[in-house]
Amino acid sequence: MVTRPSSEVLTAIAENLDLQMQVSVRARTIVPRLYAAARARQGDQPLTLLFAQQLLSRVQPGDVVLINTGWIVPGFDYWGESDGPVGAAVLARALALGLQARPLILVEPSIVPMLERVCWAAGVVPLSEPQLRAHSQAVNRAAGVSAFPIEPLAADREASRLMDELQPSAVLAIEKNGPSRGGRPHMLRGYDRSSFTAKADRVFGEARRRGVPTLAIGDLGNELGMGLLEDVVHELLPASRTCRCPCGSGRCHAG
Ligand SMILES: [Zn+2]
């Protein structure tokens, strides 16, 4: 018989996870401030608990969950940043083993091989999308890894196709650049990242139009999902109101 922990114990576990989530190895003081604002705006409960409850209430065995990640830095095109992919693989593992879901990780084309290796390291077998769809969720220790387009129109088409064909029950993003009000994703230093960023905001937009929940993780303000805190980011990082490209719409994700 499986004994479920009490809500008091679950809350205590989540509070501890939230504390760990706020640790910045680079001692960025903005992280706990963003955390406090995000928590206050979402019912003042541990955010890890809220995240888990949202997934538990929506995701059924066999469901597809899309996970957007990948942050390419010019000059490191075949590797990109490491924090998003590692988190995405761990999330995929939890979804596959815990909920018997079919996670599909979406990244820039050049870092698909990197994500596949990260999945192996996390104990998740990386599959193609057709393999994931054919796979038995009953013994699932696998996640799909697919390229998502950088070109906006192709991204629109692929977002619609994924939503039509896979009918995901949730769409997630972890450390994924989101566009500011002018429609372009920016580096924190203000430079336009449009030409090398997969347009995951199209997947989020399509999900919202269809009433599919979107959940996102970020740590500075230019990541998908941080639009919830746009005003807070502007207050904490005044430079984020402007950018260094012709759009002039700032560095923070909006929406
Ligand atoms: Zn700009």
PDB file of C-alpha atoms and ligand atoms in Angstrom:
ATOM      1  CA  MET A   1       0.000   0.000   0.000  1.00  0.00           C
ATOM      2  CA  VAL A   2       1.290   3.440  -0.909  1.00  0.00           C
ATOM      3  CA  THR A   3       0.996   6.005   1.857  1.00  0.00           C
ATOM      4  CA  ARG A   4       0.571   9.534   0.583  1.00  0.00           C
ATOM      5  CA  PRO A   5       2.217  12.273   2.648  1.00  0.00           C
ATOM      6  CA  SER A   6      -0.105  14.717   4.386  1.00  0.00           C
ATOM      7  CA  SER A   7      -0.658  18.151   2.879  1.00  0.00           C
ATOM      8  CA  GLU A   8       1.370  19.580   5.763  1.00  0.00           C
ATOM      9  CA  VAL A   9       4.342  17.390   4.850  1.00  0.00           C
ATOM     10  CA  LEU A  10       3.942  18.147   1.135  1.00  0.00           C
ATOM     11  CA  THR A  11       3.908  21.870   1.871  1.00  0.00           C
ATOM     12  CA  ALA A  12       7.052  21.536   4.004  1.00  0.00           C
ATOM     13  CA  ILE A  13       8.797  19.634   1.212  1.00  0.00           C
ATOM     14  CA  ALA A  14       7.732  22.266  -1.316  1.00  0.00           C
ATOM     15  CA  GLU A  15       8.929  25.138   0.896  1.00  0.00           C
ATOM     16  CA  ASN A  16      12.348  23.488   1.065  1.00  0.00           C
ATOM     17  CA  LEU A  17      12.437  22.985  -2.693  1.00  0.00           C
ATOM     18  CA  ASP A  18      11.461  26.635  -3.149  1.00  0.00           C
ATOM     19  CA  LEU A  19      14.358  27.692  -0.914  1.00  0.00           C
ATOM     20  CA  GLN A  20      16.762  25.684  -3.054  1.00  0.00           C
ATOM     21  CA  MET A  21      15.233  27.239  -6.162  1.00  0.00           C
ATOM     22  CA  GLN A  22      16.193  30.716  -4.949  1.00  0.00           C
ATOM     23  CA  VAL A  23      19.870  29.926  -4.484  1.00  0.00           C
ATOM     24  CA  SER A  24      21.885  31.778  -7.108  1.00  0.00           C
ATOM     25  CA  VAL A  25      25.393  30.417  -7.575  1.00  0.00           C
ATOM     26  CA  ARG A  26      26.297  33.820  -9.022  1.00  0.00           C
ATOM     27  CA  ALA A  27      24.735  35.544  -5.988  1.00  0.00           C
ATOM     28  CA  ARG A  28      22.154  37.365  -8.098  1.00  0.00           C
ATOM     29  CA  THR A  29      19.949  39.185  -5.620  1.00  0.00           C
ATOM     30  CA  ILE A  30      17.158  39.466  -8.172  1.00  0.00           C
ATOM     31  CA  VAL A  31      16.276  35.763  -7.921  1.00  0.00           C
ATOM     32  CA  PRO A  32      14.672  35.806  -4.434  1.00  0.00           C
ATOM     33  CA  ARG A  33      12.932  39.085  -5.287  1.00  0.00           C
ATOM     34  CA  LEU A  34      11.400  37.657  -8.429  1.00  0.00           C
ATOM     35  CA  TYR A  35      10.439  34.569  -6.467  1.00  0.00           C
ATOM     36  CA  ALA A  36       8.647  36.649  -3.814  1.00  0.00           C
ATOM     37  CA  ALA A  37       6.702  38.568  -6.470  1.00  0.00           C
ATOM     38  CA  ALA A  38       5.763  35.416  -8.404  1.00  0.00           C
ATOM     39  CA  ARG A  39       4.592  33.748  -5.208  1.00  0.00           C
ATOM     40  CA  ALA A  40       2.537  36.763  -4.083  1.00  0.00           C
ATOM     41  CA  ARG A  41       0.757  36.908  -7.465  1.00  0.00           C
ATOM     42  CA  GLN A  42      -0.119  33.224  -7.518  1.00  0.00           C
ATOM     43  CA  GLY A  43      -1.878  32.587  -4.226  1.00  0.00           C
ATOM     44  CA  ASP A  44       1.080  32.830  -1.851  1.00  0.00           C
ATOM     45  CA  GLN A  45       1.839  29.126  -1.812  1.00  0.00           C
ATOM     46  CA  PRO A  46       5.099  27.334  -2.588  1.00  0.00           C
ATOM     47  CA  LEU A  47       5.644  27.595  -6.337  1.00  0.00           C
ATOM     48  CA  THR A  48       6.952  24.051  -6.667  1.00  0.00           C
ATOM     49  CA  LEU A  49       3.728  22.809  -5.059  1.00  0.00           C
ATOM     50  CA  LEU A  50       1.617  24.959  -7.394  1.00  0.00           C
ATOM     51  CA  PHE A  51       3.576  23.686 -10.409  1.00  0.00           C
ATOM     52  CA  ALA A  52       3.163  20.063  -9.326  1.00  0.00           C
ATOM     53  CA  GLN A  53      -0.544  20.478  -8.543  1.00  0.00           C
ATOM     54  CA  GLN A  54      -1.195  22.002 -11.958  1.00  0.00           C
ATOM     55  CA  LEU A  55       0.476  19.070 -13.681  1.00  0.00           C
ATOM     56  CA  LEU A  56      -1.125  16.439 -11.443  1.00  0.00           C
ATOM     57  CA  SER A  57      -4.590  17.828 -12.082  1.00  0.00           C
ATOM     58  CA  ARG A  58      -4.169  17.919 -15.884  1.00  0.00           C
ATOM     59  CA  VAL A  59      -1.802  15.206 -17.042  1.00  0.00           C
ATOM     60  CA  GLN A  60      -3.179  11.708 -17.559  1.00  0.00           C
ATOM     61  CA  PRO A  61      -1.150   8.581 -18.448  1.00  0.00           C
ATOM     62  CA  GLY A  62      -0.232   8.677 -22.116  1.00  0.00           C
ATOM     63  CA  ASP A  63      -0.665  12.453 -22.450  1.00  0.00           C
ATOM     64  CA  VAL A  64       1.934  14.499 -24.283  1.00  0.00           C
ATOM     65  CA  VAL A  65       3.511  17.397 -22.371  1.00  0.00           C
ATOM     66  CA  LEU A  66       5.601  19.843 -24.400  1.00  0.00           C
ATOM     67  CA  ILE A  67       8.745  21.233 -22.738  1.00  0.00           C
ATOM     68  CA  ASN A  68      10.418  24.220 -24.429  1.00  0.00           C
ATOM     69  CA  THR A  69      14.048  24.890 -23.581  1.00  0.00           C
ATOM     70  CA  GLY A  70      17.365  25.854 -25.195  1.00  0.00           C
ATOM     71  CA  TRP A  71      19.345  29.073 -25.003  1.00  0.00           C
ATOM     72  CA  ILE A  72      21.962  29.387 -27.698  1.00  0.00           C
ATOM     73  CA  VAL A  73      24.838  31.782 -27.180  1.00  0.00           C
ATOM     74  CA  PRO A  74      26.577  32.824 -30.421  1.00  0.00           C
ATOM     75  CA  GLY A  75      29.875  30.984 -30.645  1.00  0.00           C
ATOM     76  CA  PHE A  76      28.493  28.042 -28.677  1.00  0.00           C
ATOM     77  CA  ASP A  77      25.774  27.119 -31.145  1.00  0.00           C
ATOM     78  CA  TYR A  78      26.039  23.364 -30.672  1.00  0.00           C
ATOM     79  CA  TRP A  79      25.868  23.447 -26.884  1.00  0.00           C
ATOM     80  CA  GLY A  80      24.098  26.542 -25.637  1.00  0.00           C
ATOM     81  CA  GLU A  81      23.428  27.198 -21.980  1.00  0.00           C
ATOM     82  CA  SER A  82      23.226  24.235 -19.652  1.00  0.00           C
ATOM     83  CA  ASP A  83      20.644  25.173 -17.013  1.00  0.00           C
ATOM     84  CA  GLY A  84      17.483  24.909 -19.128  1.00  0.00           C
ATOM     85  CA  PRO A  85      18.325  21.569 -20.780  1.00  0.00           C
ATOM     86  CA  VAL A  86      19.267  19.907 -17.485  1.00  0.00           C
ATOM     87  CA  GLY A  87      16.008  21.072 -15.869  1.00  0.00           C
ATOM     88  CA  ALA A  88      14.019  20.022 -18.923  1.00  0.00           C
ATOM     89  CA  ALA A  89      15.460  16.505 -18.817  1.00  0.00           C
ATOM     90  CA  VAL A  90      14.717  16.174 -15.092  1.00  0.00           C
ATOM     91  CA  LEU A  91      11.163  17.463 -15.625  1.00  0.00           C
ATOM     92  CA  ALA A  92      10.740  14.998 -18.477  1.00  0.00           C
ATOM     93  CA  ARG A  93      11.926  12.175 -16.232  1.00  0.00           C
ATOM     94  CA  ALA A  94       9.428  13.126 -13.516  1.00  0.00           C
ATOM     95  CA  LEU A  95       6.589  13.324 -16.049  1.00  0.00           C
ATOM     96  CA  ALA A  96       7.495   9.987 -17.632  1.00  0.00           C
ATOM     97  CA  LEU A  97       8.089   8.005 -14.453  1.00  0.00           C
ATOM     98  CA  GLY A  98       5.663   9.761 -12.138  1.00  0.00           C
ATOM     99  CA  LEU A  99       2.695  10.430 -14.407  1.00  0.00           C
ATOM    100  CA  GLN A 100       3.328   7.986 -17.299  1.00  0.00           C
ATOM    101  CA  ALA A 101       3.192  10.989 -19.619  1.00  0.00           C
ATOM    102  CA  ARG A 102       4.960  11.432 -22.943  1.00  0.00           C
ATOM    103  CA  PRO A 103       7.227  14.475 -22.598  1.00  0.00           C
ATOM    104  CA  LEU A 104       8.435  16.057 -25.820  1.00  0.00           C
ATOM    105  CA  ILE A 105      11.350  18.506 -25.448  1.00  0.00           C
ATOM    106  CA  LEU A 106      11.511  21.243 -28.109  1.00  0.00           C
ATOM    107  CA  VAL A 107      14.814  23.016 -28.800  1.00  0.00           C
ATOM    108  CA  GLU A 108      16.779  24.850 -31.486  1.00  0.00           C
ATOM    109  CA  PRO A 109      17.801  22.442 -34.286  1.00  0.00           C
ATOM    110  CA  SER A 110      21.541  22.721 -33.549  1.00  0.00           C
ATOM    111  CA  ILE A 111      21.249  21.518 -29.939  1.00  0.00           C
ATOM    112  CA  VAL A 112      19.070  18.438 -30.461  1.00  0.00           C
ATOM    113  CA  PRO A 113      22.152  16.161 -30.104  1.00  0.00           C
ATOM    114  CA  MET A 114      23.108  17.958 -26.864  1.00  0.00           C
ATOM    115  CA  LEU A 115      19.607  17.500 -25.418  1.00  0.00           C
ATOM    116  CA  GLU A 116      19.679  13.806 -26.320  1.00  0.00           C
ATOM    117  CA  ARG A 117      22.898  13.396 -24.334  1.00  0.00           C
ATOM    118  CA  VAL A 118      21.468  15.334 -21.381  1.00  0.00           C
ATOM    119  CA  CYS A 119      18.440  13.017 -21.408  1.00  0.00           C
ATOM    120  CA  TRP A 120      20.693   9.954 -21.320  1.00  0.00           C
ATOM    121  CA  ALA A 121      22.552  11.474 -18.356  1.00  0.00           C
ATOM    122  CA  ALA A 122      19.228  12.095 -16.553  1.00  0.00           C
ATOM    123  CA  GLY A 123      18.154   8.476 -17.030  1.00  0.00           C
ATOM    124  CA  VAL A 124      15.701   9.280 -19.808  1.00  0.00           C
ATOM    125  CA  VAL A 125      15.858   7.570 -23.185  1.00  0.00           C
ATOM    126  CA  PRO A 126      15.685  10.190 -25.961  1.00  0.00           C
ATOM    127  CA  LEU A 127      13.301   9.340 -28.789  1.00  0.00           C
ATOM    128  CA  SER A 128      12.142  10.926 -32.023  1.00  0.00           C
ATOM    129  CA  GLU A 129       8.570  12.247 -32.086  1.00  0.00           C
ATOM    130  CA  PRO A 130       7.257   9.195 -34.058  1.00  0.00           C
ATOM    131  CA  GLN A 131       8.988   6.845 -31.607  1.00  0.00           C
ATOM    132  CA  LEU A 132       7.493   8.718 -28.649  1.00  0.00           C
ATOM    133  CA  ARG A 133       4.004   8.461 -30.129  1.00  0.00           C
ATOM    134  CA  ALA A 134       4.371   4.717 -30.634  1.00  0.00           C
ATOM    135  CA  HIS A 135       5.954   4.081 -27.258  1.00  0.00           C
ATOM    136  CA  SER A 136       4.025   2.341 -24.472  1.00  0.00           C
ATOM    137  CA  GLN A 137       3.541   4.804 -21.642  1.00  0.00           C
ATOM    138  CA  ALA A 138       3.148   1.919 -19.204  1.00  0.00           C
ATOM    139  CA  VAL A 139       6.911   1.385 -19.126  1.00  0.00           C
ATOM    140  CA  ASN A 140       7.897   4.902 -19.921  1.00  0.00           C
ATOM    141  CA  ARG A 141      11.411   6.070 -19.216  1.00  0.00           C
ATOM    142  CA  ALA A 142      11.613   8.089 -22.382  1.00  0.00           C
ATOM    143  CA  ALA A 143      11.212  11.601 -23.718  1.00  0.00           C
ATOM    144  CA  GLY A 144      11.010  12.891 -27.256  1.00  0.00           C
ATOM    145  CA  VAL A 145      13.530  15.487 -28.392  1.00  0.00           C
ATOM    146  CA  SER A 146      12.588  17.556 -31.457  1.00  0.00           C
ATOM    147  CA  ALA A 147      13.869  20.601 -33.289  1.00  0.00           C
ATOM    148  CA  PHE A 148      11.563  23.610 -33.160  1.00  0.00           C
ATOM    149  CA  PRO A 149      11.852  26.310 -35.857  1.00  0.00           C
ATOM    150  CA  ILE A 150      13.662  29.621 -35.473  1.00  0.00           C
ATOM    151  CA  GLU A 151      11.893  31.131 -38.500  1.00  0.00           C
ATOM    152  CA  PRO A 152       8.600  32.681 -37.267  1.00  0.00           C
ATOM    153  CA  LEU A 153       6.202  31.421 -39.966  1.00  0.00           C
ATOM    154  CA  ALA A 154       7.607  27.898 -39.752  1.00  0.00           C
ATOM    155  CA  ALA A 155       7.255  28.142 -35.960  1.00  0.00           C
ATOM    156  CA  ASP A 156       3.583  29.129 -36.316  1.00  0.00           C
ATOM    157  CA  ARG A 157       2.931  26.129 -38.557  1.00  0.00           C
ATOM    158  CA  GLU A 158       4.802  23.722 -36.294  1.00  0.00           C
ATOM    159  CA  ALA A 159       3.057  25.027 -33.176  1.00  0.00           C
ATOM    160  CA  SER A 160      -0.349  24.393 -34.791  1.00  0.00           C
ATOM    161  CA  ARG A 161       0.707  20.947 -35.983  1.00  0.00           C
ATOM    162  CA  LEU A 162       1.987  19.914 -32.556  1.00  0.00           C
ATOM    163  CA  MET A 163      -1.202  21.091 -30.852  1.00  0.00           C
ATOM    164  CA  ASP A 164      -3.429  19.412 -33.489  1.00  0.00           C
ATOM    165  CA  GLU A 165      -1.628  16.087 -33.659  1.00  0.00           C
ATOM    166  CA  LEU A 166      -0.357  15.605 -30.108  1.00  0.00           C
ATOM    167  CA  GLN A 167      -3.104  17.354 -28.104  1.00  0.00           C
ATOM    168  CA  PRO A 168      -0.731  18.090 -25.198  1.00  0.00           C
ATOM    169  CA  SER A 169      -2.333  18.494 -21.783  1.00  0.00           C
ATOM    170  CA  ALA A 170       0.253  21.096 -20.680  1.00  0.00           C
ATOM    171  CA  VAL A 171       2.961  23.241 -22.285  1.00  0.00           C
ATOM    172  CA  LEU A 172       6.046  24.093 -20.235  1.00  0.00           C
ATOM    173  CA  ALA A 173       9.084  26.323 -20.700  1.00  0.00           C
ATOM    174  CA  ILE A 174      12.280  26.372 -18.725  1.00  0.00           C
ATOM    175  CA  GLU A 175      14.891  29.033 -19.341  1.00  0.00           C
ATOM    176  CA  LYS A 176      13.491  29.886 -22.789  1.00  0.00           C
ATOM    177  CA  ASN A 177      13.861  33.368 -24.248  1.00  0.00           C
ATOM    178  CA  GLY A 178      10.498  35.109 -24.725  1.00  0.00           C
ATOM    179  CA  PRO A 179       9.800  38.199 -26.855  1.00  0.00           C
ATOM    180  CA  SER A 180       9.379  41.698 -25.453  1.00  0.00           C
ATOM    181  CA  ARG A 181       6.484  43.928 -26.499  1.00  0.00           C
ATOM    182  CA  GLY A 182       8.068  44.554 -29.907  1.00  0.00           C
ATOM    183  CA  GLY A 183       8.010  40.834 -30.668  1.00  0.00           C
ATOM    184  CA  ARG A 184      11.740  40.123 -30.450  1.00  0.00           C
ATOM    185  CA  PRO A 185      13.561  38.052 -27.819  1.00  0.00           C
ATOM    186  CA  HIS A 186      16.517  39.856 -26.223  1.00  0.00           C
ATOM    187  CA  MET A 187      19.660  39.043 -24.322  1.00  0.00           C
ATOM    188  CA  LEU A 188      19.830  40.567 -20.856  1.00  0.00           C
ATOM    189  CA  ARG A 189      22.383  42.971 -22.297  1.00  0.00           C
ATOM    190  CA  GLY A 190      19.709  44.192 -24.662  1.00  0.00           C
ATOM    191  CA  TYR A 191      20.746  42.606 -27.962  1.00  0.00           C
ATOM    192  CA  ASP A 192      18.203  41.072 -30.335  1.00  0.00           C
ATOM    193  CA  ARG A 193      18.293  37.226 -30.228  1.00  0.00           C
ATOM    194  CA  SER A 194      15.674  36.644 -32.963  1.00  0.00           C
ATOM    195  CA  SER A 195      18.042  35.092 -35.490  1.00  0.00           C
ATOM    196  CA  PHE A 196      19.074  32.153 -33.294  1.00  0.00           C
ATOM    197  CA  THR A 197      16.141  31.562 -30.919  1.00  0.00           C
ATOM    198  CA  ALA A 198      13.437  28.956 -31.536  1.00  0.00           C
ATOM    199  CA  LYS A 199      10.095  30.781 -31.392  1.00  0.00           C
ATOM    200  CA  ALA A 200       8.631  28.853 -28.477  1.00  0.00           C
ATOM    201  CA  ASP A 201       6.289  31.771 -27.752  1.00  0.00           C
ATOM    202  CA  ARG A 202       4.264  30.502 -30.730  1.00  0.00           C
ATOM    203  CA  VAL A 203       3.651  27.238 -28.873  1.00  0.00           C
ATOM    204  CA  PHE A 204       2.617  29.146 -25.750  1.00  0.00           C
ATOM    205  CA  GLY A 205       0.289  31.363 -27.803  1.00  0.00           C
ATOM    206  CA  GLU A 206      -1.335  28.398 -29.523  1.00  0.00           C
ATOM    207  CA  ALA A 207      -1.747  26.604 -26.185  1.00  0.00           C
ATOM    208  CA  ARG A 208      -3.437  29.614 -24.595  1.00  0.00           C
ATOM    209  CA  ARG A 209      -5.820  29.999 -27.541  1.00  0.00           C
ATOM    210  CA  ARG A 210      -6.874  26.389 -27.001  1.00  0.00           C
ATOM    211  CA  GLY A 211      -7.146  26.614 -23.208  1.00  0.00           C
ATOM    212  CA  VAL A 212      -4.129  24.374 -22.576  1.00  0.00           C
ATOM    213  CA  PRO A 213      -2.268  25.427 -19.397  1.00  0.00           C
ATOM    214  CA  THR A 214       1.203  26.940 -19.764  1.00  0.00           C
ATOM    215  CA  LEU A 215       3.779  26.795 -16.969  1.00  0.00           C
ATOM    216  CA  ALA A 216       7.180  28.461 -17.110  1.00  0.00           C
ATOM    217  CA  ILE A 217      10.418  28.785 -15.164  1.00  0.00           C
ATOM    218  CA  GLY A 218      12.787  31.736 -15.468  1.00  0.00           C
ATOM    219  CA  ASP A 219      15.340  33.586 -13.377  1.00  0.00           C
ATOM    220  CA  LEU A 220      15.912  37.082 -14.777  1.00  0.00           C
ATOM    221  CA  GLY A 221      13.037  38.503 -16.775  1.00  0.00           C
ATOM    222  CA  ASN A 222      13.638  37.780 -20.458  1.00  0.00           C
ATOM    223  CA  GLU A 223      12.361  34.191 -20.220  1.00  0.00           C
ATOM    224  CA  LEU A 224       8.964  32.931 -21.355  1.00  0.00           C
ATOM    225  CA  GLY A 225       6.505  33.239 -18.487  1.00  0.00           C
ATOM    226  CA  MET A 226       8.172  36.245 -16.895  1.00  0.00           C
ATOM    227  CA  GLY A 227       5.603  38.498 -18.532  1.00  0.00           C
ATOM    228  CA  LEU A 228       3.664  37.885 -15.328  1.00  0.00           C
ATOM    229  CA  LEU A 229       6.318  40.011 -13.607  1.00  0.00           C
ATOM    230  CA  GLU A 230       7.167  42.513 -16.346  1.00  0.00           C
ATOM    231  CA  ASP A 231       6.514  45.522 -14.082  1.00  0.00           C
ATOM    232  CA  VAL A 232       8.574  43.965 -11.270  1.00  0.00           C
ATOM    233  CA  VAL A 233      11.505  43.272 -13.611  1.00  0.00           C
ATOM    234  CA  HIS A 234      11.373  46.860 -14.876  1.00  0.00           C
ATOM    235  CA  GLU A 235      11.502  48.070 -11.290  1.00  0.00           C
ATOM    236  CA  LEU A 236      14.365  45.768 -10.235  1.00  0.00           C
ATOM    237  CA  LEU A 237      16.337  46.131 -13.476  1.00  0.00           C
ATOM    238  CA  PRO A 238      15.616  49.619 -14.860  1.00  0.00           C
ATOM    239  CA  ALA A 239      17.838  48.935 -17.896  1.00  0.00           C
ATOM    240  CA  SER A 240      15.371  46.227 -18.966  1.00  0.00           C
ATOM    241  CA  ARG A 241      12.930  48.946 -20.102  1.00  0.00           C
ATOM    242  CA  THR A 242      15.163  49.616 -23.108  1.00  0.00           C
ATOM    243  CA  CYS A 243      17.155  47.492 -25.582  1.00  0.00           C
ATOM    244  CA  ARG A 244      20.011  47.843 -28.045  1.00  0.00           C
ATOM    245  CA  CYS A 245      18.094  46.977 -31.189  1.00  0.00           C
ATOM    246  CA  PRO A 246      15.746  49.014 -33.394  1.00  0.00           C
ATOM    247  CA  CYS A 247      12.587  47.632 -31.755  1.00  0.00           C
ATOM    248  CA  GLY A 248      13.158  49.776 -28.670  1.00  0.00           C
ATOM    249  CA  SER A 249      10.683  47.723 -26.678  1.00  0.00           C
ATOM    250  CA  GLY A 250      12.927  46.586 -23.817  1.00  0.00           C
ATOM    251  CA  ARG A 251      14.482  43.288 -22.777  1.00  0.00           C
ATOM    252  CA  CYS A 252      11.779  41.753 -20.634  1.00  0.00           C
ATOM    253  CA  HIS A 253       9.386  39.112 -21.868  1.00  0.00           C
ATOM    254  CA  ALA A 254       5.874  40.516 -22.178  1.00  0.00           C
ATOM    255  CA  GLY A 255       2.684  38.514 -22.290  1.00  0.00           C
TER     256      GLY A 255
HETATM  257 ZN    ZN B   1      14.855  45.508 -29.143  1.00  0.00          ZN
END
